Amino acid sequence: MTNFLAASTTANQDRGPRGKAADHRLRAMIALSRLGYASTRQLARIVWGKITASSLRQAQRLIAVLSDERLIVVRRDSMACQQMVALTATGVRWLSFEIPGDKAHARDWLRHAHAHRTACNSVFAAIGAPAYGYTELEIQSQQAPCKSLYHKVPDLLIADSSGWTWVEVEHSYRSAKDFEKVIQWLRWVFNQENSPVREVWFVITRPGASTIGQRLRTALTHQDFRDGIPRQIRELDARILSRHIQIWKLDHDSLELEPVPLIRSVS
DNA sequence: TGCCCGTATGAAAAGTCGAT
DNA sequence: ATCGACTTTTCATACGGGCA
C-alpha cells in the first residue's frame, strides 16, 4: 500500500495553509484517495474524529475550499441528501502518491457511487480510518495484503501485528444459500493451523440485515449431540462463536460502531 | 461498472490597441 | 516605443452520454 508517512511529509510543503488547517486538508485528501469518494459526514468523522455540529461545519467549509481550488468535485446525492466528494486530476497530482488503480482522477467512482461501497466507507470511518486498515477500494485494487481467501473477498481488512480483522459489511439480508457459504467459510478459515484471520466482524448497516447475529449463533450452536454433527465441528463452531466473531451495528448519524451481544445473556 | 469521447467551461497565455 | 487595459486564443479538464 501507499506509504502514508512519506506522502504526508512531502505533500505538506508549500501547498496551502500550514499548521492545523494544513493537517486537516492533508488528512481529508488522503482519506479521499483511499476511499474513492466520501460524504461530508464521513470526512468529518475521519478528519475531526467525531461527528458534532462543529466538525460537520468545518468539513463543509473544507469541502468548499478544496472545491474552489479544484482539488475535488462535489456531487449532491439526492437519495441520501448529502454531499459526496472525490478527487479531481488536480487533486490527485496534489498528493505525492498514486491513488488505487493508478487512476488520473476519482470522478468515475463518484459518478458510479454505489450503496455498498458507501456503506463500507462509513464503516471504515467508524472504525477510525486506521492507517493499517484497508478500504473496500484498496482491496478491490489489490493493494491489501489479501485480495480474497477461500473465494471470499473482504469488505474491509485491518491488518495489524496480531493478525487480520476481516470485516463484513452487512448491507442487505443474506440469502440462506449465501449464509451457508459464510458458515462454511468461517469453518475453513478458523480450522487452519495458522490462520492469518484473527477475528471476523459483521457490521450491520441496514435494519434488514440485523438478524445476522442470531443466525450465526443458531448455526454455530449445537446442543443436541445426536444431531449428527461431528465433535470436531461442534468444538470448532463453539470456538468460532466465542472467540472469533464480533457483531456491530453502525450508527449512521454519529458514524460510530455499537457492539451487539452475540451470546444471549443467561437468565 | 469502467472507459472513451464530444462538448462546455474557465483560467492562463497571447494578442490588440489607445494613451502617453 | 512602452505601458496598461481589454479582447481573443489556447489549453486543460469537468461534465455527461453512451457503449461494452
XYZ file of C-alpha atoms (C1' of nucleotides) in Angstrom:
307
model
C 0.000 0.000 0.000
C 0.950 3.608 -0.367
C 3.432 4.954 2.074
C 1.465 7.414 4.101
C 4.179 8.962 6.181
C 6.329 9.706 3.160
C 3.297 11.143 1.454
C 2.394 13.347 4.373
C 5.865 14.816 4.680
C 6.211 15.798 1.052
C 2.635 16.734 0.271
C 2.643 19.093 3.203
C 5.172 21.524 1.808
C 4.171 24.791 0.200
C 0.649 23.747 -0.562
C -1.885 25.999 1.010
C -2.211 26.756 4.700
C 0.131 25.457 7.350
C -0.475 24.085 10.795
C -3.814 22.652 11.794
C -5.676 23.647 8.652
C -2.974 22.050 6.504
C -3.195 18.904 8.573
C -6.967 18.702 8.159
C -6.637 19.275 4.457
C -3.991 16.579 4.067
C -5.955 14.076 6.094
C -9.091 14.738 4.061
C -7.182 14.372 0.786
C -5.551 11.116 1.920
C -8.905 9.779 3.101
C -10.438 10.612 -0.277
C -7.602 8.903 -2.117
C -8.191 5.745 -0.096
C -11.994 5.683 -0.135
C -12.549 6.770 -3.727
C -15.255 9.144 -2.610
C -16.701 10.296 0.684
C -19.591 12.190 2.218
C -19.235 15.308 4.332
C -20.136 13.232 7.372
C -17.531 10.580 6.639
C -14.833 13.221 6.237
C -15.888 14.940 9.461
C -15.655 11.612 11.301
C -12.265 10.759 9.812
C -10.586 14.168 9.985
C -12.077 15.562 13.217
C -12.608 12.233 14.967
C -16.269 12.598 15.765
C -19.496 13.974 14.393
C -20.530 17.235 16.026
C -22.231 20.346 14.702
C -18.791 21.934 14.719
C -16.950 19.153 12.902
C -19.687 19.000 10.263
C -19.399 22.747 9.661
C -15.632 22.519 9.419
C -15.929 19.642 6.979
C -18.377 21.627 4.867
C -16.035 24.611 4.853
C -13.032 22.460 3.948
C -15.019 20.929 1.075
C -15.922 24.405 -0.183
C -12.266 25.459 -0.115
C -10.965 22.294 -1.809
C -13.702 22.579 -4.394
C -12.776 26.225 -5.120
C -9.191 25.100 -5.617
C -10.460 22.386 -7.977
C -8.816 19.642 -5.949
C -12.163 17.873 -5.552
C -15.526 17.678 -7.272
C -18.789 17.765 -5.359
C -21.922 15.824 -6.165
C -25.160 16.040 -4.291
C -26.611 12.673 -3.507
C -30.334 13.216 -3.841
C -31.133 9.856 -2.230
C -29.237 10.402 0.978
C -29.460 14.205 0.936
C -25.776 14.634 1.401
C -22.743 15.941 -0.435
C -20.366 13.417 -1.889
C -16.892 14.461 -2.993
C -13.994 12.917 -4.914
C -10.514 13.933 -6.080
C -10.063 15.666 -9.423
C -6.995 15.110 -11.583
C -5.539 18.256 -9.981
C -6.283 16.754 -6.579
C -4.500 13.519 -7.434
C -1.454 15.472 -8.572
C -1.546 17.457 -5.340
C -0.922 14.228 -3.453
C 2.551 12.858 -3.920
C 1.412 9.288 -4.419
C -0.898 7.401 -6.743
C -4.473 6.530 -5.915
C -5.760 2.943 -6.129
C -5.689 1.630 -9.691
C -3.318 4.464 -10.676
C -6.321 6.444 -11.869
C -5.885 10.022 -13.033
C -8.894 11.146 -11.008
C -11.676 9.676 -8.835
C -14.570 11.199 -10.754
C -15.782 7.890 -12.178
C -16.030 6.319 -8.736
C -18.117 9.234 -7.579
C -20.366 9.076 -10.594
C -20.928 5.364 -10.138
C -21.066 5.539 -6.376
C -22.959 2.543 -5.072
C -24.668 1.889 -1.773
C -22.417 -0.972 -0.766
C -19.181 0.955 -1.179
C -20.712 3.962 0.528
C -21.665 1.736 3.472
C -18.170 0.216 3.541
C -16.703 3.707 3.610
C -18.938 4.682 6.515
C -17.790 1.608 8.422
C -14.169 2.428 7.603
C -14.737 5.909 9.023
C -16.474 4.421 12.057
C -13.507 2.196 12.924
C -11.337 5.300 12.839
C -9.839 5.013 9.337
C -6.787 3.159 10.614
C -3.574 3.509 8.628
C -3.119 -0.266 8.984
C -6.595 -0.893 7.615
C -7.655 -1.283 4.009
C -10.688 0.242 2.341
C -13.035 -1.594 0.030
C -11.458 0.285 -2.877
C -7.921 -0.645 -1.830
C -8.926 -4.300 -1.543
C -10.593 -4.229 -4.990
C -7.445 -2.604 -6.384
C -5.354 -5.382 -4.868
C -3.421 -3.096 -2.552
C -4.362 -5.015 0.575
C -2.314 -7.954 1.879
C -5.267 -10.144 0.994
C -7.331 -9.999 -2.167
C -9.513 -12.956 -1.270
C -9.432 -16.013 0.952
C -11.151 -19.243 0.011
C -13.294 -17.465 -2.620
C -14.379 -14.698 -0.282
C -13.395 -11.041 -0.642
C -13.317 -8.905 2.488
C -15.281 -5.663 2.567
C -12.624 -4.132 4.795
C -9.459 -5.514 6.318
C -7.492 -4.406 9.344
C -4.016 -5.887 9.351
C -2.045 -5.158 12.490
C 0.765 -7.151 14.053
C -1.583 -9.508 15.882
C -3.347 -10.654 12.725
C -6.159 -9.690 10.415
C -9.557 -8.451 11.362
C -11.818 -9.353 8.483
C -14.795 -7.015 8.196
C -18.067 -7.990 6.514
C -20.429 -5.112 5.925
C -23.992 -6.419 6.238
C -25.874 -4.069 3.990
C -28.648 -6.461 2.993
C -30.191 -9.687 4.170
C -28.111 -12.719 3.257
C -29.977 -15.473 1.478
C -29.947 -18.929 3.070
C -27.501 -20.077 0.403
C -25.181 -17.135 0.941
C -25.395 -17.542 4.690
C -24.447 -21.211 4.432
C -21.409 -20.175 2.386
C -20.378 -17.823 5.180
C -20.628 -20.613 7.752
C -18.515 -22.942 5.593
C -16.025 -20.165 5.051
C -15.744 -19.443 8.787
C -15.085 -23.112 9.464
C -12.470 -23.259 6.738
C -10.689 -20.110 7.969
C -10.608 -20.998 11.635
C -9.738 -24.634 11.087
C -6.354 -23.559 9.685
C -3.272 -24.117 11.814
C -2.037 -20.581 11.426
C -4.924 -18.607 10.098
C -3.970 -15.028 9.297
C -7.509 -14.041 10.301
C -7.891 -13.376 13.999
C -11.443 -12.090 14.037
C -14.343 -11.621 11.677
C -16.571 -8.643 12.251
C -20.089 -8.419 10.904
C -21.188 -4.798 10.794
C -24.908 -4.196 10.373
C -25.565 -1.112 8.284
C -29.232 -1.698 7.494
C -32.169 -2.916 9.590
C -32.821 -5.686 7.080
C -29.530 -7.321 7.998
C -29.917 -7.029 11.747
C -30.625 -10.695 12.385
C -27.166 -11.789 11.286
C -26.070 -12.250 14.902
C -28.950 -14.535 15.823
C -28.496 -16.505 12.609
C -24.791 -17.038 13.298
C -25.487 -18.063 16.863
C -28.128 -20.539 15.790
C -25.989 -22.022 13.039
C -22.923 -22.435 15.237
C -24.626 -23.730 18.368
C -25.172 -27.483 18.704
C -26.904 -28.533 21.848
C -28.067 -31.933 20.786
C -25.256 -34.455 20.397
C -27.459 -36.649 18.304
C -27.850 -34.126 15.513
C -25.079 -35.863 13.593
C -22.544 -33.030 13.741
C -19.050 -34.435 14.365
C -17.417 -33.484 17.637
C -14.583 -31.608 15.887
C -17.073 -29.376 14.105
C -19.026 -28.760 17.300
C -15.832 -27.679 19.046
C -14.719 -25.591 16.109
C -18.086 -23.846 15.916
C -18.063 -23.172 19.648
C -14.583 -21.658 19.349
C -15.595 -19.510 16.363
C -18.632 -18.263 18.219
C -16.859 -17.423 21.430
C -13.523 -16.143 20.173
C -13.560 -15.164 16.523
C -16.775 -13.323 15.730
C -17.965 -9.870 16.680
C -21.206 -8.215 15.666
C -21.502 -4.445 15.423
C -24.198 -2.043 14.401
C -23.347 1.150 12.573
C -24.984 4.348 13.802
C -25.402 6.361 10.605
C -25.694 9.706 12.416
C -22.648 9.505 14.642
C -20.712 7.055 12.427
C -19.860 5.018 15.494
C -20.000 1.249 15.937
C -22.138 -0.181 18.736
C -21.377 -3.727 19.877
C -24.221 -6.201 19.504
C -24.066 -9.025 22.053
C -23.686 -12.347 20.288
C -24.139 -14.688 23.195
C -27.536 -14.428 24.783
C -27.087 -13.496 28.417
C -28.038 -16.382 30.711
C -31.236 -15.597 32.511
C -19.177 -0.566 -13.561
C -15.209 1.172 -16.249
C -13.844 3.548 -20.101
C -13.954 6.614 -24.114
C -15.255 10.579 -26.372
C -17.529 15.074 -27.741
C -18.757 19.291 -25.727
C -18.733 23.003 -22.314
C -16.208 25.858 -19.332
C -12.949 28.677 -17.268
C -8.249 30.146 -16.499
C -3.881 31.393 -18.390
C -1.339 32.978 -22.331
C -1.050 35.680 -26.248
C -2.511 39.362 -28.963
C -4.515 44.121 -29.809
C -4.816 48.866 -29.269
C -5.114 53.534 -27.472
C -2.862 56.906 -24.380
C 1.241 58.913 -23.114
C 8.379 52.773 -28.010
C 6.250 51.430 -23.671
C 2.630 50.580 -20.543
C -1.784 49.102 -19.018
C -6.436 47.617 -20.120
C -9.130 44.911 -22.749
C -10.060 41.016 -26.098
C -9.093 36.703 -28.300
C -6.971 32.234 -28.415
C -5.433 28.200 -26.439
C -5.347 24.595 -23.326
C -6.658 21.637 -19.581
C -10.189 19.444 -17.619
C -15.034 18.877 -15.870
C -19.215 17.044 -17.344
C -22.332 13.745 -19.090
C -23.840 10.478 -22.894
C -23.145 6.159 -24.466
C -21.007 1.719 -25.146
C -19.063 -2.856 -23.763
